[in-house]
mmCIF file of C-alpha atoms in Angstrom:
data_model
loop_
_atom_site.group_PDB
_atom_site.id
_atom_site.type_symbol
_atom_site.label_atom_id
_atom_site.label_comp_id
_atom_site.label_asym_id
_atom_site.label_seq_id
_atom_site.Cartn_x
_atom_site.Cartn_y
_atom_site.Cartn_z
ATOM 1 C CA ARG F 1 63.272 -38.356 77.190
ATOM 2 C CA PHE F 2 61.949 -39.871 74.031
ATOM 3 C CA ASP F 3 64.553 -38.001 72.061
ATOM 4 C CA PHE F 4 66.589 -41.043 71.466
ATOM 5 C CA LEU F 5 63.203 -42.487 69.692
ATOM 6 C CA LYS F 6 63.072 -39.770 67.503
ATOM 7 C CA GLU F 7 66.586 -39.798 66.234
ATOM 8 C CA LEU F 8 65.651 -43.418 65.393
ATOM 9 C CA LYS F 9 62.753 -42.282 63.776
ATOM 10 C CA SER F 10 64.565 -40.135 61.688
ATOM 11 C CA LYS F 11 67.667 -42.180 60.209
ATOM 12 C CA ASN F 12 64.652 -44.830 60.031
ATOM 13 C CA LYS F 13 61.434 -43.837 57.402
ATOM 14 C CA GLU F 14 60.013 -47.014 58.347
ATOM 15 C CA PHE F 15 59.867 -46.574 61.985
ATOM 16 C CA SER F 16 56.644 -45.936 62.513
ATOM 17 C CA ASP F 17 54.777 -43.297 64.545
ATOM 18 C CA GLU F 18 53.150 -46.693 65.825
ATOM 19 C CA TYR F 19 55.972 -48.152 67.186
ATOM 20 C CA VAL F 20 57.520 -44.995 68.766
ATOM 21 C CA ASN F 21 54.143 -44.682 70.623
ATOM 22 C CA MET F 22 54.478 -48.375 71.955
ATOM 23 C CA MET F 23 58.135 -47.585 73.317
ATOM 24 C CA LYS F 24 56.642 -44.518 75.208
ATOM 25 C CA GLN F 25 53.968 -46.395 76.706
ATOM 26 C CA TYR F 26 56.604 -49.431 77.627
ATOM 27 C CA TYR F 27 58.874 -46.776 79.023
ATOM 28 C CA GLN F 28 55.981 -45.357 81.336
ATOM 29 C CA LYS F 29 55.313 -48.219 82.446
ATOM 30 C CA LEU F 30 58.879 -49.145 83.539
ATOM 31 C CA MET F 31 58.855 -46.023 85.357
ATOM 32 C CA ASN F 32 55.788 -46.424 87.239
ATOM 33 C CA ASN F 33 56.610 -50.204 88.073
ATOM 34 C CA PRO F 34 59.907 -50.456 90.053
ATOM 35 C CA THR F 35 59.437 -54.020 89.942
ATOM 36 C CA GLU F 36 59.323 -54.667 86.454
ATOM 37 C CA LEU F 37 61.954 -51.920 85.789
ATOM 38 C CA GLN F 38 64.550 -54.106 87.656
ATOM 39 C CA ASN F 39 63.239 -56.992 85.969
ATOM 40 C CA SER F 40 64.275 -55.747 82.705
ATOM 41 C CA LEU F 41 67.305 -54.175 83.751
ATOM 42 C CA ASN F 42 68.268 -58.021 85.234
ATOM 43 C CA GLN F 43 67.512 -59.297 81.647
ATOM 44 C CA LEU F 44 69.465 -56.627 79.692
ATOM 45 C CA LYS F 45 72.382 -57.204 81.791
ATOM 46 C CA GLY F 46 72.301 -60.992 81.428
ATOM 47 C CA GLY F 47 72.474 -60.977 84.938
ATOM 48 C CA LYS F 48 70.436 -62.642 87.542
ATOM 49 C CA ASP F 49 70.282 -62.483 91.344
ATOM 50 C CA GLN F 50 71.290 -58.773 91.215
ATOM 51 C CA ILE F 51 70.560 -58.097 95.067
ATOM 52 C CA ASP F 52 69.082 -54.616 95.580
ATOM 53 C CA SER F 53 69.270 -51.953 98.379
ATOM 54 C CA GLU F 54 66.965 -53.301 100.159
ATOM 55 C CA GLY F 55 68.235 -56.780 100.015
ATOM 56 C CA GLY F 56 66.290 -58.219 97.614
ATOM 57 C CA ILE F 57 67.351 -60.424 94.556
ATOM 58 C CA THR F 58 65.812 -61.133 91.677
ATOM 59 C CA ILE F 59 65.837 -64.282 90.236
ATOM 60 C CA THR F 60 63.847 -66.387 87.621
ATOM 61 C CA PRO F 61 63.318 -69.639 88.875
ATOM 62 C CA GLU F 62 63.099 -72.944 86.747
ATOM 63 C CA GLU F 63 59.809 -74.419 86.190
ATOM 64 C CA TYR F 64 58.497 -77.719 87.847
ATOM 65 C CA CYS F 65 55.013 -78.445 87.805
ATOM 66 C CA CYS F 66 51.173 -76.675 87.598
ATOM 67 C CA VAL F 67 48.933 -77.847 89.799
ATOM 68 C CA LYS F 68 44.986 -76.598 88.954
ATOM 69 C CA THR F 69 42.380 -76.346 91.497
ATOM 70 C CA THR F 70 39.849 -73.706 92.177
ATOM 71 C CA ASP F 71 38.737 -71.413 95.031
ATOM 72 C CA GLU F 72 35.559 -71.141 97.341
ATOM 73 C CA THR F 73 33.757 -69.583 94.578
ATOM 74 C CA GLY F 74 34.563 -71.998 91.922
ATOM 75 C CA GLN F 75 37.333 -69.990 89.783
ATOM 76 C CA LYS F 76 40.207 -72.109 88.260
ATOM 77 C CA ILE F 77 43.531 -71.185 89.772
ATOM 78 C CA PHE F 78 47.035 -72.252 88.684
ATOM 79 C CA LEU F 79 49.585 -72.703 91.109
ATOM 80 C CA ASN F 80 52.947 -72.950 89.015
ATOM 81 C CA LEU F 81 55.185 -74.176 91.612
ATOM 82 C CA CYS F 82 59.283 -73.562 90.613
ATOM 83 C CA GLY F 83 62.238 -73.892 92.369
ATOM 84 C CA SER F 84 65.241 -71.758 92.997
ATOM 85 C CA ASP F 85 68.415 -72.574 95.108
ATOM 86 C CA LYS F 86 68.633 -69.348 96.002
ATOM 87 C CA VAL F 87 65.247 -69.644 98.303
ATOM 88 C CA ASP F 88 66.754 -71.669 101.885
ATOM 89 C CA PRO F 89 65.890 -75.806 101.913
ATOM 90 C CA PRO F 90 63.391 -76.792 104.686
ATOM 91 C CA LYS F 91 64.924 -77.100 108.030
ATOM 92 C CA GLU F 92 64.181 -77.618 111.692
ATOM 93 C CA GLN F 93 64.004 -74.521 113.983
ATOM 94 C CA HIS F 94 62.382 -72.948 117.016
ATOM 95 C CA ILE F 95 59.253 -71.434 115.684
ATOM 96 C CA LEU F 96 57.982 -68.404 117.538
ATOM 97 C CA GLU F 97 54.515 -68.720 116.803
ATOM 98 C CA MET F 98 54.711 -72.163 118.656
ATOM 99 C CA ASN F 99 55.641 -71.404 121.335
ATOM 100 C CA ASN F 100 59.125 -71.703 120.830
ATOM 101 C CA GLN F 101 58.880 -75.373 120.061
ATOM 102 C CA GLU F 102 61.035 -77.264 117.390
ATOM 103 C CA GLY F 103 59.273 -77.192 113.864
ATOM 104 C CA ILE F 104 60.196 -77.350 110.237
ATOM 105 C CA ARG F 105 60.252 -73.896 108.420
ATOM 106 C CA ILE F 106 59.669 -74.528 104.506
ATOM 107 C CA PRO F 107 60.633 -71.786 102.797
ATOM 108 C CA LEU F 108 58.700 -70.258 99.903
ATOM 109 C CA SER F 109 57.896 -66.932 97.884
ATOM 110 C CA LEU F 110 54.403 -66.108 96.700
ATOM 111 C CA SER F 111 54.108 -63.986 93.370
ATOM 112 C CA GLU F 112 51.214 -61.535 92.672
ATOM 113 C CA ARG F 113 48.377 -63.092 91.217
ATOM 114 C CA TYR F 114 47.877 -62.655 87.647
ATOM 115 C CA GLU F 115 45.160 -63.296 84.998
ATOM 116 C CA ASP F 116 45.476 -65.620 82.481
ATOM 117 C CA PHE F 117 42.763 -67.832 80.411
ATOM 118 C CA ASP F 118 42.374 -71.735 80.102
ATOM 119 C CA VAL F 119 42.165 -73.855 76.998
ATOM 120 C CA HIS F 120 38.703 -72.750 76.705
ATOM 121 C CA GLY F 121 39.301 -69.604 76.846
ATOM 122 C CA THR F 122 37.821 -68.886 80.438
ATOM 123 C CA ALA F 123 39.552 -66.710 82.508
ATOM 124 C CA CYS F 124 41.104 -67.879 85.535
ATOM 125 C CA GLU F 125 44.234 -66.632 88.350
ATOM 126 C CA VAL F 126 47.676 -67.660 88.270
ATOM 127 C CA TYR F 127 50.111 -67.325 90.930
ATOM 128 C CA ASP F 128 53.690 -68.456 90.800
ATOM 129 C CA ILE F 129 55.523 -70.284 94.328
ATOM 130 C CA ILE F 130 59.123 -70.676 94.498
ATOM 131 C CA MET F 131 60.429 -73.102 96.676
ATOM 132 C CA ASN F 132 63.660 -74.592 97.185
ATOM 133 C CA PRO F 133 64.521 -77.716 94.442
ATOM 134 C CA GLU F 134 64.749 -79.910 97.420
ATOM 135 C CA THR F 135 61.258 -79.001 98.750
ATOM 136 C CA LEU F 136 59.631 -79.782 95.247
ATOM 137 C CA LYS F 137 61.369 -83.117 94.961
ATOM 138 C CA LYS F 138 59.976 -84.548 97.911
ATOM 139 C CA THR F 139 56.099 -83.734 96.356
ATOM 140 C CA GLU F 140 57.653 -86.280 93.742
ATOM 141 C CA ASN F 141 55.049 -89.478 93.980
ATOM 142 C CA GLN F 142 53.727 -88.713 97.424
ATOM 143 C CA PRO F 143 50.353 -87.004 97.488
ATOM 144 C CA LEU F 144 50.829 -86.198 101.196
ATOM 145 C CA VAL F 145 54.068 -84.015 101.098
ATOM 146 C CA MET F 146 52.208 -82.332 97.890
ATOM 147 C CA SER F 147 49.006 -82.068 100.178
ATOM 148 C CA PHE F 148 51.403 -80.421 103.408
ATOM 149 C CA ILE F 149 53.098 -78.166 100.478
ATOM 150 C CA LEU F 150 49.421 -77.055 98.812
ATOM 151 C CA SER F 151 47.909 -76.363 102.764
ATOM 152 C CA LEU F 152 51.466 -74.132 103.319
ATOM 153 C CA ILE F 153 50.487 -72.179 99.948
ATOM 154 C CA ALA F 154 46.623 -72.222 100.862
ATOM 155 C CA ASN F 155 47.468 -70.704 103.821
ATOM 156 C CA ARG F 156 49.842 -67.846 102.454
ATOM 157 C CA LEU F 157 46.975 -67.277 99.707
ATOM 158 C CA LYS F 158 44.438 -66.903 102.554
ATOM 159 C CA GLU F 159 47.020 -64.538 105.040
ATOM 160 C CA ARG F 160 48.464 -61.996 101.924
ATOM 161 C CA PHE F 161 45.498 -61.859 99.453
ATOM 162 C CA LYS F 162 42.165 -63.124 101.483
ATOM 163 C CA LYS F 163 42.294 -65.634 98.991
ATOM 164 C CA VAL F 164 40.560 -69.192 99.808
ATOM 165 C CA ILE F 165 41.459 -72.337 97.483
ATOM 166 C CA LEU F 166 40.628 -75.677 97.932
ATOM 167 C CA ILE F 167 43.160 -78.034 97.749
ATOM 168 C CA ASP F 168 41.452 -81.315 98.198
ATOM 169 C CA LYS F 169 40.462 -82.272 94.510
ATOM 170 C CA TYR F 170 43.448 -80.071 93.351
ATOM 171 C CA VAL F 171 45.076 -81.843 89.729
ATOM 172 C CA ARG F 172 48.827 -81.905 89.314
ATOM 173 C CA LEU F 173 48.945 -81.293 85.862
ATOM 174 C CA LYS F 174 51.101 -83.696 83.302
ATOM 175 C CA ASN F 175 51.442 -82.007 80.338
ATOM 176 C CA LEU F 176 51.902 -78.927 81.451
ATOM 177 C CA LYS F 177 55.107 -77.772 83.830
ATOM 178 C CA TYR F 178 54.151 -73.864 83.949
ATOM 179 C CA LYS F 179 50.907 -72.092 83.331
ATOM 180 C CA GLY F 180 51.767 -68.920 81.128
ATOM 181 C CA LYS F 181 54.003 -67.927 78.346
ATOM 182 C CA THR F 182 57.678 -67.696 79.838
ATOM 183 C CA VAL F 183 58.089 -67.972 83.827
ATOM 184 C CA ARG F 184 58.160 -64.660 85.251
ATOM 185 C CA SER F 185 61.369 -63.491 87.024
ATOM 186 C CA GLN F 186 60.520 -62.750 91.047
ATOM 187 C CA ARG F 187 61.681 -60.387 93.840
ATOM 188 C CA ILE F 188 62.850 -62.703 96.568
ATOM 189 C CA LYS F 189 63.877 -61.929 99.882
ATOM 190 C CA SER F 190 67.756 -62.746 100.096
#
């Protein structure tokens, strides 16, 4: 599997053993994580929006804003609100969970949790949320709409991860659109 690394090393004396080991570890990591492998392949192809065999699509959304809050234990939580037109806009429809009454469906995609550090070096949790850009624009200068969107996100976090976040004292960070080095790709339902 790693013959290409041996060949590179034999042709280039400066190709260190450390680099070869690092590449082996990266290769093994990709082989053990299909989502990350797919993201890497999409980046290499220069192609986003590749539909996979299960009907999902890996996208890299646009950063929109970052919201800081805490969970019930006081742990800092950062919510990266991102946009992609690959996520449907809100629409009125009959909702089964509401006895088939008319309601508004607001699609969103929620990432896995990942860890980062705040400006003081304290560990924090970060989640990426992808919504249609139309939905995100409605949160601008409208605290009630933002609170509503955050309540949807809080419900999804509770359902999916059993994570309870406090949204009554959120802060929309003015100088930070995205918590993290680069916007992460995410697989969504197509």
